[in-house]
Amino acid sequence: MRFLKNYVISGEIELVTGLYIGGLKETIEIGGTDNPVIRTYLVKKGQSKTIKIPYIPGSSLKGKIRALLEYSHPGVDIIDKSSKKPAGYIQVGENYIKYPENCLIPKVFGVPAEAAEETEEMERLEGSKVFDIPAGKVGVSRAVFRDAFPTEETIKWWEEQVDLIEGAEIKTENAINRLTSKATPRQFERVPAGSKFCFEIVLTVYEEDRDDERGMLELLLKGMKMLEDSYLGGSGTRGYGKVRFRNIRIAVRDKKFYEGQAEENVVFEGGDANLDVREILSKLK
């Protein structure tokens, strides 16, 4: 495999409704909640002060976009792991999945190393490709999803709100007993609506990907657009996790860029406009 170029897709994820991506409860605090959001530590810019803030794990973003694309692809078949694995299926997470030969999802998002080795053996025995990827290369993910951290303006806004604790609000809900109508309160932390996070996705193109280059980029953009009409994180059917992508920027960085011989080629800058897949693709050569 020989490197050709990287597409660096960056911008902001804006929370339209509160976001809940669960984290670990390290201590029991007075007034705390049993359902905290995931947090990390960050050194504030220009200061030595360390603060604890919510963030969006790259794994959450990647997993949700991949799942939406798999469910929408007419040739992808997904079955529960509890059943016996049929021939031609590979294990991805808690499911067995079968991809059609021309499907770009496993190329862009990769598959577990164990599944890649198994697929190579299947191809050797059956004499045909399971995926449209050279044998032994199916597990190489073309897309890298970075963790998304809040913007400086968002952190400042959080610090100014007296009802937020480390960047999160506490939302109380009631679980209703269908027989007695008794309400049992439960509390969740949520990152408040209006918060913005900086995201970055890097799509790597190798020489053998030339024919699929545009298709891989289109696949990623389609998944991002589908996410805007779905939800990120937990409790999405109860109103949590609606997001939108804004200030989209796509830059191409080839070998000369990394060798210091050329600048990156910015092929799209969308400002605050809504994510428009057709508009972005129309600006690419």
PDB file of C-alpha atoms in Angstrom:
ATOM      1  CA  MET A   1       0.000   0.000   0.000  1.00  0.00           C
ATOM      2  CA  ARG A   2       1.432   3.367  -1.024  1.00  0.00           C
ATOM      3  CA  PHE A   3       0.168   6.622   0.488  1.00  0.00           C
ATOM      4  CA  LEU A   4      -1.420   9.078  -1.930  1.00  0.00           C
ATOM      5  CA  LYS A   5      -3.186  11.821   0.068  1.00  0.00           C
ATOM      6  CA  ASN A   6      -5.257  12.716   3.109  1.00  0.00           C
ATOM      7  CA  TYR A   7      -8.609  14.472   3.136  1.00  0.00           C
ATOM      8  CA  VAL A   8      -8.824  16.426   6.403  1.00  0.00           C
ATOM      9  CA  ILE A   9     -12.470  17.177   7.222  1.00  0.00           C
ATOM     10  CA  SER A  10     -12.826  19.598  10.120  1.00  0.00           C
ATOM     11  CA  GLY A  11     -15.349  21.963  11.651  1.00  0.00           C
ATOM     12  CA  GLU A  12     -17.704  22.170  14.604  1.00  0.00           C
ATOM     13  CA  ILE A  13     -20.381  19.928  16.035  1.00  0.00           C
ATOM     14  CA  GLU A  14     -23.161  22.074  17.495  1.00  0.00           C
ATOM     15  CA  LEU A  15     -25.552  20.539  20.009  1.00  0.00           C
ATOM     16  CA  VAL A  16     -29.137  21.326  19.041  1.00  0.00           C
ATOM     17  CA  THR A  17     -30.415  19.412  22.085  1.00  0.00           C
ATOM     18  CA  GLY A  18     -28.628  18.202  25.221  1.00  0.00           C
ATOM     19  CA  LEU A  19     -26.051  15.431  24.743  1.00  0.00           C
ATOM     20  CA  TYR A  20     -25.562  12.368  26.932  1.00  0.00           C
ATOM     21  CA  ILE A  21     -22.547  10.130  26.352  1.00  0.00           C
ATOM     22  CA  GLY A  22     -22.076   8.152  29.536  1.00  0.00           C
ATOM     23  CA  GLY A  23     -18.903   8.153  31.584  1.00  0.00           C
ATOM     24  CA  LEU A  24     -17.695   6.439  34.753  1.00  0.00           C
ATOM     25  CA  LYS A  25     -18.900   7.578  38.153  1.00  0.00           C
ATOM     26  CA  GLU A  26     -15.669   7.814  40.123  1.00  0.00           C
ATOM     27  CA  THR A  27     -17.053   9.161  43.398  1.00  0.00           C
ATOM     28  CA  ILE A  28     -20.393   9.581  45.133  1.00  0.00           C
ATOM     29  CA  GLU A  29     -21.080  13.273  45.586  1.00  0.00           C
ATOM     30  CA  ILE A  30     -23.853  15.108  47.379  1.00  0.00           C
ATOM     31  CA  GLY A  31     -26.298  16.303  44.746  1.00  0.00           C
ATOM     32  CA  GLY A  32     -24.578  14.204  42.087  1.00  0.00           C
ATOM     33  CA  THR A  33     -26.144  11.851  39.575  1.00  0.00           C
ATOM     34  CA  ASP A  34     -25.798   8.158  38.815  1.00  0.00           C
ATOM     35  CA  ASN A  35     -25.636   8.923  35.073  1.00  0.00           C
ATOM     36  CA  PRO A  36     -22.701  11.285  34.480  1.00  0.00           C
ATOM     37  CA  VAL A  37     -21.400  12.319  31.067  1.00  0.00           C
ATOM     38  CA  ILE A  38     -17.939  11.319  29.923  1.00  0.00           C
ATOM     39  CA  ARG A  39     -15.230  13.870  30.784  1.00  0.00           C
ATOM     40  CA  THR A  40     -11.511  14.405  30.383  1.00  0.00           C
ATOM     41  CA  TYR A  41      -8.913  16.834  31.723  1.00  0.00           C
ATOM     42  CA  LEU A  42      -7.701  19.820  29.754  1.00  0.00           C
ATOM     43  CA  VAL A  43      -5.101  22.500  30.415  1.00  0.00           C
ATOM     44  CA  LYS A  44      -6.672  25.875  29.598  1.00  0.00           C
ATOM     45  CA  LYS A  45      -4.944  27.784  26.812  1.00  0.00           C
ATOM     46  CA  GLY A  46      -2.414  30.271  28.159  1.00  0.00           C
ATOM     47  CA  GLN A  47      -2.823  28.980  31.724  1.00  0.00           C
ATOM     48  CA  SER A  48      -1.449  26.224  33.928  1.00  0.00           C
ATOM     49  CA  LYS A  49      -4.925  25.486  35.320  1.00  0.00           C
ATOM     50  CA  THR A  50      -6.342  22.023  34.600  1.00  0.00           C
ATOM     51  CA  ILE A  51     -10.101  21.726  34.185  1.00  0.00           C
ATOM     52  CA  LYS A  52     -12.453  18.769  33.767  1.00  0.00           C
ATOM     53  CA  ILE A  53     -14.688  19.012  30.707  1.00  0.00           C
ATOM     54  CA  PRO A  54     -17.088  16.892  28.654  1.00  0.00           C
ATOM     55  CA  TYR A  55     -15.948  15.776  25.206  1.00  0.00           C
ATOM     56  CA  ILE A  56     -17.206  13.633  22.323  1.00  0.00           C
ATOM     57  CA  PRO A  57     -15.105  10.461  21.876  1.00  0.00           C
ATOM     58  CA  GLY A  58     -14.074   9.740  18.313  1.00  0.00           C
ATOM     59  CA  SER A  59     -15.285   6.179  18.856  1.00  0.00           C
ATOM     60  CA  SER A  60     -18.831   7.418  19.527  1.00  0.00           C
ATOM     61  CA  LEU A  61     -18.854   9.518  16.355  1.00  0.00           C
ATOM     62  CA  LYS A  62     -17.330   6.759  14.217  1.00  0.00           C
ATOM     63  CA  GLY A  63     -19.572   4.029  15.594  1.00  0.00           C
ATOM     64  CA  LYS A  64     -22.799   5.963  15.104  1.00  0.00           C
ATOM     65  CA  ILE A  65     -21.978   7.079  11.556  1.00  0.00           C
ATOM     66  CA  ARG A  66     -20.898   3.558  10.591  1.00  0.00           C
ATOM     67  CA  ALA A  67     -24.086   2.038  12.015  1.00  0.00           C
ATOM     68  CA  LEU A  68     -26.296   4.504  10.126  1.00  0.00           C
ATOM     69  CA  LEU A  69     -24.500   3.725   6.862  1.00  0.00           C
ATOM     70  CA  GLU A  70     -24.735  -0.031   7.405  1.00  0.00           C
ATOM     71  CA  TYR A  71     -28.463   0.113   8.130  1.00  0.00           C
ATOM     72  CA  SER A  72     -29.057   2.204   5.009  1.00  0.00           C
ATOM     73  CA  HIS A  73     -27.016   0.073   2.592  1.00  0.00           C
ATOM     74  CA  PRO A  74     -29.329  -2.346   0.733  1.00  0.00           C
ATOM     75  CA  GLY A  75     -26.689  -5.077   0.460  1.00  0.00           C
ATOM     76  CA  VAL A  76     -25.495  -5.160   4.078  1.00  0.00           C
ATOM     77  CA  ASP A  77     -26.981  -7.885   6.269  1.00  0.00           C
ATOM     78  CA  ILE A  78     -26.684  -7.696  10.068  1.00  0.00           C
ATOM     79  CA  ILE A  79     -27.622 -10.492  12.461  1.00  0.00           C
ATOM     80  CA  ASP A  80     -27.282 -10.933  16.208  1.00  0.00           C
ATOM     81  CA  LYS A  81     -24.122 -12.513  17.561  1.00  0.00           C
ATOM     82  CA  SER A  82     -26.157 -14.972  19.668  1.00  0.00           C
ATOM     83  CA  SER A  83     -26.893 -17.052  16.576  1.00  0.00           C
ATOM     84  CA  LYS A  84     -24.383 -19.236  14.742  1.00  0.00           C
ATOM     85  CA  LYS A  85     -22.241 -17.296  12.296  1.00  0.00           C
ATOM     86  CA  PRO A  86     -23.249 -18.104   8.702  1.00  0.00           C
ATOM     87  CA  ALA A  87     -20.670 -18.486   5.942  1.00  0.00           C
ATOM     88  CA  GLY A  88     -19.522 -15.164   4.487  1.00  0.00           C
ATOM     89  CA  TYR A  89     -20.238 -13.147   7.659  1.00  0.00           C
ATOM     90  CA  ILE A  90     -17.658 -11.515   9.917  1.00  0.00           C
ATOM     91  CA  GLN A  91     -17.930 -10.427  13.523  1.00  0.00           C
ATOM     92  CA  VAL A  92     -18.020  -6.669  14.135  1.00  0.00           C
ATOM     93  CA  GLY A  93     -18.754  -5.784  17.753  1.00  0.00           C
ATOM     94  CA  GLU A  94     -21.826  -7.659  18.969  1.00  0.00           C
ATOM     95  CA  ASN A  95     -23.067  -8.539  15.484  1.00  0.00           C
ATOM     96  CA  TYR A  96     -22.275 -10.708  12.489  1.00  0.00           C
ATOM     97  CA  ILE A  97     -22.237  -8.659   9.308  1.00  0.00           C
ATOM     98  CA  LYS A  98     -22.087  -9.545   5.635  1.00  0.00           C
ATOM     99  CA  TYR A  99     -20.975  -6.846   3.196  1.00  0.00           C
ATOM    100  CA  PRO A 100     -21.510  -7.001  -0.568  1.00  0.00           C
ATOM    101  CA  GLU A 101     -18.323  -7.158  -2.620  1.00  0.00           C
ATOM    102  CA  ASN A 102     -18.471  -3.541  -3.808  1.00  0.00           C
ATOM    103  CA  CYS A 103     -19.312  -2.042  -0.406  1.00  0.00           C
ATOM    104  CA  LEU A 104     -16.940   0.710   0.763  1.00  0.00           C
ATOM    105  CA  ILE A 105     -17.979   0.653   4.435  1.00  0.00           C
ATOM    106  CA  PRO A 106     -15.370  -1.921   5.596  1.00  0.00           C
ATOM    107  CA  LYS A 107     -12.689  -0.133   3.584  1.00  0.00           C
ATOM    108  CA  VAL A 108     -13.448   3.272   5.098  1.00  0.00           C
ATOM    109  CA  PHE A 109     -14.190   2.150   8.668  1.00  0.00           C
ATOM    110  CA  GLY A 110     -12.112  -1.034   8.848  1.00  0.00           C
ATOM    111  CA  VAL A 111     -12.897  -4.351  10.521  1.00  0.00           C
ATOM    112  CA  PRO A 112     -11.310  -6.050  13.568  1.00  0.00           C
ATOM    113  CA  ALA A 113      -7.931  -7.696  12.980  1.00  0.00           C
ATOM    114  CA  GLU A 114      -9.382 -11.140  13.746  1.00  0.00           C
ATOM    115  CA  ALA A 115     -12.078 -10.651  11.106  1.00  0.00           C
ATOM    116  CA  ALA A 116      -9.479  -9.502   8.572  1.00  0.00           C
ATOM    117  CA  GLU A 117      -7.401 -12.655   9.111  1.00  0.00           C
ATOM    118  CA  GLU A 118     -10.509 -14.827   8.843  1.00  0.00           C
ATOM    119  CA  THR A 119     -11.553 -13.037   5.654  1.00  0.00           C
ATOM    120  CA  GLU A 120      -8.136 -13.611   4.092  1.00  0.00           C
ATOM    121  CA  GLU A 121      -8.444 -17.327   4.822  1.00  0.00           C
ATOM    122  CA  MET A 122     -11.988 -17.395   3.348  1.00  0.00           C
ATOM    123  CA  GLU A 123     -10.695 -15.751   0.174  1.00  0.00           C
ATOM    124  CA  ARG A 124      -7.842 -18.275  -0.078  1.00  0.00           C
ATOM    125  CA  LEU A 125     -10.192 -21.252   0.249  1.00  0.00           C
ATOM    126  CA  GLU A 126     -13.021 -19.926  -1.909  1.00  0.00           C
ATOM    127  CA  GLY A 127     -10.873 -18.247  -4.557  1.00  0.00           C
ATOM    128  CA  SER A 128     -12.896 -15.032  -4.601  1.00  0.00           C
ATOM    129  CA  LYS A 129     -12.849 -11.726  -2.726  1.00  0.00           C
ATOM    130  CA  VAL A 130     -15.201 -11.215   0.210  1.00  0.00           C
ATOM    131  CA  PHE A 131     -14.722  -7.444  -0.044  1.00  0.00           C
ATOM    132  CA  ASP A 132     -13.582  -5.156  -2.815  1.00  0.00           C
ATOM    133  CA  ILE A 133     -10.203  -4.855  -1.067  1.00  0.00           C
ATOM    134  CA  PRO A 134      -7.010  -6.862  -1.662  1.00  0.00           C
ATOM    135  CA  ALA A 135      -6.729  -9.940   0.571  1.00  0.00           C
ATOM    136  CA  GLY A 136      -5.047  -9.110   3.873  1.00  0.00           C
ATOM    137  CA  LYS A 137      -5.821  -5.380   3.579  1.00  0.00           C
ATOM    138  CA  VAL A 138      -9.484  -5.441   4.627  1.00  0.00           C
ATOM    139  CA  GLY A 139      -8.707  -4.392   8.200  1.00  0.00           C
ATOM    140  CA  VAL A 140      -6.891  -1.163   7.276  1.00  0.00           C
ATOM    141  CA  SER A 141      -9.272   1.649   8.175  1.00  0.00           C
ATOM    142  CA  ARG A 142      -9.087   4.618   5.830  1.00  0.00           C
ATOM    143  CA  ALA A 143     -10.882   6.997   8.224  1.00  0.00           C
ATOM    144  CA  VAL A 144      -9.580   8.361  11.524  1.00  0.00           C
ATOM    145  CA  PHE A 145     -12.052  10.049  13.879  1.00  0.00           C
ATOM    146  CA  ARG A 146     -10.437  12.363  16.446  1.00  0.00           C
ATOM    147  CA  ASP A 147     -11.935  13.077  19.856  1.00  0.00           C
ATOM    148  CA  ALA A 148     -13.956  16.312  19.680  1.00  0.00           C
ATOM    149  CA  PHE A 149     -13.231  18.902  22.367  1.00  0.00           C
ATOM    150  CA  PRO A 150     -15.296  21.987  23.232  1.00  0.00           C
ATOM    151  CA  THR A 151     -14.402  25.338  21.697  1.00  0.00           C
ATOM    152  CA  GLU A 152     -12.862  28.016  23.902  1.00  0.00           C
ATOM    153  CA  GLU A 153     -16.084  30.051  23.621  1.00  0.00           C
ATOM    154  CA  THR A 154     -18.107  27.063  24.829  1.00  0.00           C
ATOM    155  CA  ILE A 155     -15.831  26.489  27.834  1.00  0.00           C
ATOM    156  CA  LYS A 156     -16.110  30.162  28.764  1.00  0.00           C
ATOM    157  CA  TRP A 157     -19.901  29.999  28.440  1.00  0.00           C
ATOM    158  CA  TRP A 158     -20.040  26.903  30.663  1.00  0.00           C
ATOM    159  CA  GLU A 159     -17.985  28.633  33.342  1.00  0.00           C
ATOM    160  CA  GLU A 160     -20.369  31.611  33.353  1.00  0.00           C
ATOM    161  CA  GLN A 161     -23.472  29.446  33.965  1.00  0.00           C
ATOM    162  CA  VAL A 162     -24.133  28.922  37.686  1.00  0.00           C
ATOM    163  CA  ASP A 163     -26.427  25.946  37.064  1.00  0.00           C
ATOM    164  CA  LEU A 164     -23.807  23.935  35.142  1.00  0.00           C
ATOM    165  CA  ILE A 165     -21.328  21.619  36.841  1.00  0.00           C
ATOM    166  CA  GLU A 166     -18.149  20.941  34.868  1.00  0.00           C
ATOM    167  CA  GLY A 167     -19.939  21.676  31.609  1.00  0.00           C
ATOM    168  CA  ALA A 168     -23.110  19.685  32.267  1.00  0.00           C
ATOM    169  CA  GLU A 169     -26.678  20.290  33.379  1.00  0.00           C
ATOM    170  CA  ILE A 170     -28.742  17.848  35.446  1.00  0.00           C
ATOM    171  CA  LYS A 171     -32.002  16.711  33.864  1.00  0.00           C
ATOM    172  CA  THR A 172     -34.608  14.914  35.967  1.00  0.00           C
ATOM    173  CA  GLU A 173     -36.930  12.418  34.320  1.00  0.00           C
ATOM    174  CA  ASN A 174     -39.622  10.069  35.629  1.00  0.00           C
ATOM    175  CA  ALA A 175     -39.993   6.360  34.950  1.00  0.00           C
ATOM    176  CA  ILE A 176     -43.716   5.557  35.072  1.00  0.00           C
ATOM    177  CA  ASN A 177     -45.080   2.229  36.334  1.00  0.00           C
ATOM    178  CA  ARG A 178     -47.682   1.273  33.696  1.00  0.00           C
ATOM    179  CA  LEU A 179     -49.864  -0.537  36.242  1.00  0.00           C
ATOM    180  CA  THR A 180     -49.763   1.795  39.265  1.00  0.00           C
ATOM    181  CA  SER A 181     -48.830   5.095  37.544  1.00  0.00           C
ATOM    182  CA  LYS A 182     -46.157   5.548  40.206  1.00  0.00           C
ATOM    183  CA  ALA A 183     -43.349   7.860  39.079  1.00  0.00           C
ATOM    184  CA  THR A 184     -39.746   7.009  39.930  1.00  0.00           C
ATOM    185  CA  PRO A 185     -37.393   9.985  39.435  1.00  0.00           C
ATOM    186  CA  ARG A 186     -34.052   9.513  37.727  1.00  0.00           C
ATOM    187  CA  GLN A 187     -31.372  12.030  36.892  1.00  0.00           C
ATOM    188  CA  PHE A 188     -29.050  12.366  33.920  1.00  0.00           C
ATOM    189  CA  GLU A 189     -26.222  14.744  33.225  1.00  0.00           C
ATOM    190  CA  ARG A 190     -26.374  16.373  29.786  1.00  0.00           C
ATOM    191  CA  VAL A 191     -24.056  18.690  27.935  1.00  0.00           C
ATOM    192  CA  PRO A 192     -26.373  21.662  27.265  1.00  0.00           C
ATOM    193  CA  ALA A 193     -27.793  22.619  23.882  1.00  0.00           C
ATOM    194  CA  GLY A 194     -25.784  25.343  22.157  1.00  0.00           C
ATOM    195  CA  SER A 195     -22.417  23.830  23.100  1.00  0.00           C
ATOM    196  CA  LYS A 196     -19.929  23.490  20.242  1.00  0.00           C
ATOM    197  CA  PHE A 197     -17.132  20.947  19.772  1.00  0.00           C
ATOM    198  CA  CYS A 198     -14.232  20.966  17.290  1.00  0.00           C
ATOM    199  CA  PHE A 199     -14.110  17.771  15.231  1.00  0.00           C
ATOM    200  CA  GLU A 200     -11.666  16.315  12.729  1.00  0.00           C
ATOM    201  CA  ILE A 201     -11.946  13.291  10.447  1.00  0.00           C
ATOM    202  CA  VAL A 202      -8.973  12.232   8.316  1.00  0.00           C
ATOM    203  CA  LEU A 203      -9.649  10.081   5.242  1.00  0.00           C
ATOM    204  CA  THR A 204      -6.513   8.421   3.860  1.00  0.00           C
ATOM    205  CA  VAL A 205      -6.314   7.490   0.188  1.00  0.00           C
ATOM    206  CA  TYR A 206      -3.779   4.931  -1.057  1.00  0.00           C
ATOM    207  CA  GLU A 207      -2.808   4.321  -4.681  1.00  0.00           C
ATOM    208  CA  GLU A 208      -5.117   1.295  -4.925  1.00  0.00           C
ATOM    209  CA  ASP A 209      -8.013   3.527  -3.771  1.00  0.00           C
ATOM    210  CA  ARG A 210      -7.943   5.845  -6.794  1.00  0.00           C
ATOM    211  CA  ASP A 211     -11.167   4.488  -8.264  1.00  0.00           C
ATOM    212  CA  ASP A 212     -12.933   4.691  -4.880  1.00  0.00           C
ATOM    213  CA  GLU A 213     -11.574   8.070  -3.746  1.00  0.00           C
ATOM    214  CA  ARG A 214     -14.708  10.097  -4.463  1.00  0.00           C
ATOM    215  CA  GLY A 215     -16.974   7.284  -3.283  1.00  0.00           C
ATOM    216  CA  MET A 216     -15.205   7.051   0.098  1.00  0.00           C
ATOM    217  CA  LEU A 217     -15.477  10.792   0.679  1.00  0.00           C
ATOM    218  CA  GLU A 218     -19.123  10.783  -0.370  1.00  0.00           C
ATOM    219  CA  LEU A 219     -19.793   7.900   2.036  1.00  0.00           C
ATOM    220  CA  LEU A 220     -18.386   9.852   4.985  1.00  0.00           C
ATOM    221  CA  LEU A 221     -20.332  13.001   4.115  1.00  0.00           C
ATOM    222  CA  LYS A 222     -23.534  10.987   3.683  1.00  0.00           C
ATOM    223  CA  GLY A 223     -23.032   9.453   7.128  1.00  0.00           C
ATOM    224  CA  MET A 224     -22.508  12.882   8.692  1.00  0.00           C
ATOM    225  CA  LYS A 225     -25.709  14.140   7.037  1.00  0.00           C
ATOM    226  CA  MET A 226     -27.645  11.104   8.262  1.00  0.00           C
ATOM    227  CA  LEU A 227     -26.382  11.733  11.798  1.00  0.00           C
ATOM    228  CA  GLU A 228     -27.960  15.202  11.753  1.00  0.00           C
ATOM    229  CA  ASP A 229     -31.370  13.541  11.331  1.00  0.00           C
ATOM    230  CA  SER A 230     -30.637  10.873  13.933  1.00  0.00           C
ATOM    231  CA  TYR A 231     -28.934  11.342  17.306  1.00  0.00           C
ATOM    232  CA  LEU A 232     -25.532  11.023  18.957  1.00  0.00           C
ATOM    233  CA  GLY A 233     -25.076   9.359  22.334  1.00  0.00           C
ATOM    234  CA  GLY A 234     -27.802   7.901  24.524  1.00  0.00           C
ATOM    235  CA  SER A 235     -31.503   8.606  25.096  1.00  0.00           C
ATOM    236  CA  GLY A 236     -31.932   9.897  21.552  1.00  0.00           C
ATOM    237  CA  THR A 237     -35.560   8.796  21.320  1.00  0.00           C
ATOM    238  CA  ARG A 238     -36.284  11.036  24.326  1.00  0.00           C
ATOM    239  CA  GLY A 239     -34.921  14.166  22.703  1.00  0.00           C
ATOM    240  CA  TYR A 240     -31.217  13.949  23.485  1.00  0.00           C
ATOM    241  CA  GLY A 241     -28.324  14.104  21.043  1.00  0.00           C
ATOM    242  CA  LYS A 242     -29.521  16.110  18.031  1.00  0.00           C
ATOM    243  CA  VAL A 243     -26.465  17.705  16.421  1.00  0.00           C
ATOM    244  CA  ARG A 244     -25.509  19.643  13.340  1.00  0.00           C
ATOM    245  CA  PHE A 245     -22.187  20.085  11.564  1.00  0.00           C
ATOM    246  CA  ARG A 246     -21.110  23.655  10.861  1.00  0.00           C
ATOM    247  CA  ASN A 247     -18.085  25.539   9.525  1.00  0.00           C
ATOM    248  CA  ILE A 248     -17.096  22.523   7.409  1.00  0.00           C
ATOM    249  CA  ARG A 249     -13.612  22.704   5.925  1.00  0.00           C
ATOM    250  CA  ILE A 250     -12.006  20.076   3.694  1.00  0.00           C
ATOM    251  CA  ALA A 251      -8.299  20.205   2.888  1.00  0.00           C
ATOM    252  CA  VAL A 252      -6.231  17.815   0.763  1.00  0.00           C
ATOM    253  CA  ARG A 253      -2.699  17.043   1.960  1.00  0.00           C
ATOM    254  CA  ASP A 254      -0.467  14.945  -0.314  1.00  0.00           C
ATOM    255  CA  LYS A 255       3.098  13.685   0.069  1.00  0.00           C
ATOM    256  CA  LYS A 256       4.571  17.039  -0.957  1.00  0.00           C
ATOM    257  CA  PHE A 257       2.683  18.744   1.889  1.00  0.00           C
ATOM    258  CA  TYR A 258       4.210  16.413   4.478  1.00  0.00           C
ATOM    259  CA  GLU A 259       7.646  16.836   2.912  1.00  0.00           C
ATOM    260  CA  GLY A 260       7.322  20.619   3.297  1.00  0.00           C
ATOM    261  CA  GLN A 261       7.305  21.230  -0.462  1.00  0.00           C
ATOM    262  CA  ALA A 262       3.695  22.402  -0.884  1.00  0.00           C
ATOM    263  CA  GLU A 263       0.743  23.905   0.954  1.00  0.00           C
ATOM    264  CA  GLU A 264      -2.451  22.028   1.642  1.00  0.00           C
ATOM    265  CA  ASN A 265      -5.196  22.403  -0.960  1.00  0.00           C
ATOM    266  CA  VAL A 266      -8.405  23.681   0.625  1.00  0.00           C
ATOM    267  CA  VAL A 267     -11.171  22.281  -1.586  1.00  0.00           C
ATOM    268  CA  PHE A 268     -14.158  23.400   0.492  1.00  0.00           C
ATOM    269  CA  GLU A 269     -15.024  25.971   3.168  1.00  0.00           C
ATOM    270  CA  GLY A 270     -18.724  26.107   3.964  1.00  0.00           C
ATOM    271  CA  GLY A 271     -18.982  28.648   6.749  1.00  0.00           C
ATOM    272  CA  ASP A 272     -22.071  28.364   8.936  1.00  0.00           C
ATOM    273  CA  ALA A 273     -24.208  26.887   6.165  1.00  0.00           C
ATOM    274  CA  ASN A 274     -25.935  23.537   6.578  1.00  0.00           C
ATOM    275  CA  LEU A 275     -24.042  20.420   5.501  1.00  0.00           C
ATOM    276  CA  ASP A 276     -24.814  19.978   1.806  1.00  0.00           C
ATOM    277  CA  VAL A 277     -23.242  16.828   0.365  1.00  0.00           C
ATOM    278  CA  ARG A 278     -24.025  17.692  -3.258  1.00  0.00           C
ATOM    279  CA  GLU A 279     -22.541  21.181  -2.928  1.00  0.00           C
ATOM    280  CA  ILE A 280     -19.324  19.807  -1.430  1.00  0.00           C
ATOM    281  CA  LEU A 281     -18.917  17.122  -4.077  1.00  0.00           C
ATOM    282  CA  SER A 282     -19.580  19.640  -6.863  1.00  0.00           C
ATOM    283  CA  LYS A 283     -16.522  21.627  -5.769  1.00  0.00           C
ATOM    284  CA  LEU A 284     -14.196  18.621  -5.981  1.00  0.00           C
ATOM    285  CA  LYS A 285     -12.316  17.841  -9.184  1.00  0.00           C
TER     286      LYS A 285
END
